Amino acid sequence: MSVEHSAGLTTLSVNLNKVALLRNSRGGDSPSVVRAAGTVLGAGAGGITLHPRPDLRHARPDDIAPMRELCLAPVELNLEGNPFAPANDRYPGFLQLVEQYRPDQATLVPDADAQLTSDHGFDLALDAARLRPIVASLRALGIRVSLFVDMDAVDIERAAEIGVDRIEIYTGPYARAYSCGDAAAALDACAQTASAARAVGLGVNAGHDLDLHNLGALLRYCAPISEVSIGHALVGDALYQGLEATVRAYLGVIADAYGR
Ligand code: PXP
């Protein structure tokens, strides 16, 4: 596989949940998540993200093993999930999946089962005590841990106390503000959260509702962002442009944001 991933820039981790959702709507294996992963990595994406949920509507636990095989360094596998969501007979629990498949990064997200998609970050004051031992056990396995936080999180130093390596800023509200033509306040909030995180030694990821239009401004305003994870818009764009060309277009936006 030819990989010319974006080393030194923000890594583009492509979230393939929407490909899995389409596949699951008919059963069978089409469209293939594995084939999509091969295409996005061949086009130069630096990583794959899967967010298996307990109701299995998106990526399923059995999607992870082939991704682990495809994502060889420096390409990264990022698994997202709620460490507190209970297991069921088809979903063994997020921590068990992480322990079994050893992604390069585990992103902890406080999403509930009934939620359409992740729509808020952790309450750092409320959740710190129960997150701390989980984060320690994941880091002991050599897995980088990222914590999903709101773009205006006020107490970001608590994330460092919890022991995570990175935060992922929830960019949904930024994307909505951008589409209304008034993103200045949201950009300020993201930039302040990013710099507060860096001040306490944390790396900064970002994700949710990012697209070809709003990505560049976010990167320019909040640099350096280590990783963006993008699914919904990217898979939608691929309907019109094709998956490979779409990934290249997102990589182009990232390169432009850094003036390369
Ligand atoms: N980051 C997290 C934590 C998510 O839960 C998701 C959606 O699964 C994304 C990023 C990607 O969001 P989108 O599909 O809107 O690009």
PDB file of C-alpha atoms and ligand atoms in Angstrom, residues 15 17 51 53 80 107 109 117-118 148 168 207-210 229-233, ligand 1:
ATOM      1  CA  ASN A  15     -13.783   7.539  10.861  1.00  0.00           C
ATOM      2  CA  ASN A  17     -18.501   4.285  11.064  1.00  0.00           C
ATOM      3  CA  HIS A  51     -16.335   3.944  17.187  1.00  0.00           C
ATOM      4  CA  ARG A  53     -21.213   1.249  19.939  1.00  0.00           C
ATOM      5  CA  GLU A  80     -13.416   5.525  20.382  1.00  0.00           C
ATOM      6  CA  THR A 107     -10.453   8.064  22.744  1.00  0.00           C
ATOM      7  CA  VAL A 109     -16.219   9.521  24.878  1.00  0.00           C
ATOM      8  CA  THR A 117     -23.844  10.606  17.825  1.00  0.00           C
ATOM      9  CA  SER A 118     -21.422  11.985  20.417  1.00  0.00           C
ATOM     10  CA  PHE A 148     -13.328  14.016  24.522  1.00  0.00           C
ATOM     11  CA  GLU A 168     -10.094  15.773  21.663  1.00  0.00           C
ATOM     12  CA  GLY A 207     -13.346  16.109  15.826  1.00  0.00           C
ATOM     13  CA  HIS A 208     -17.004  16.172  14.999  1.00  0.00           C
ATOM     14  CA  ASP A 209     -18.800  17.766  12.077  1.00  0.00           C
ATOM     15  CA  LEU A 210     -15.543  18.887  10.512  1.00  0.00           C
ATOM     16  CA  SER A 229     -10.960  12.496  13.111  1.00  0.00           C
ATOM     17  CA  ILE A 230     -13.556  12.964  10.395  1.00  0.00           C
ATOM     18  CA  GLY A 231     -16.311  10.636   9.276  1.00  0.00           C
ATOM     19  CA  HIS A 232     -19.772  11.889   8.381  1.00  0.00           C
ATOM     20  CA  ALA A 233     -18.872  14.726   6.014  1.00  0.00           C
TER      21      ALA A 233
HETATM   22  N1  PXP B   1     -14.796  12.257  17.349  1.00  0.00           N
HETATM   23  C1  PXP B   1     -15.642  11.550  18.116  1.00  0.00           C
HETATM   24  C2  PXP B   1     -15.318  11.368  19.565  1.00  0.00           C
HETATM   25  C3  PXP B   1     -16.795  10.968  17.569  1.00  0.00           C
HETATM   26  O1  PXP B   1     -17.645  10.277  18.353  1.00  0.00           O
HETATM   27  C4  PXP B   1     -17.056  11.111  16.188  1.00  0.00           C
HETATM   28  C5  PXP B   1     -18.262  10.455  15.569  1.00  0.00           C
HETATM   29  O2  PXP B   1     -18.232   9.087  15.778  1.00  0.00           O
HETATM   30  C6  PXP B   1     -16.137  11.867  15.429  1.00  0.00           C
HETATM   31  C7  PXP B   1     -15.026  12.434  16.043  1.00  0.00           C
HETATM   32  C8  PXP B   1     -16.335  12.100  13.971  1.00  0.00           C
HETATM   33  O3  PXP B   1     -17.429  12.958  13.776  1.00  0.00           O
HETATM   34  P1  PXP B   1     -18.032  13.158  12.338  1.00  0.00           P
HETATM   35  O4  PXP B   1     -18.603  11.844  11.902  1.00  0.00           O
HETATM   36  O5  PXP B   1     -19.063  14.222  12.523  1.00  0.00           O
HETATM   37  O6  PXP B   1     -16.917  13.593  11.431  1.00  0.00           O
END
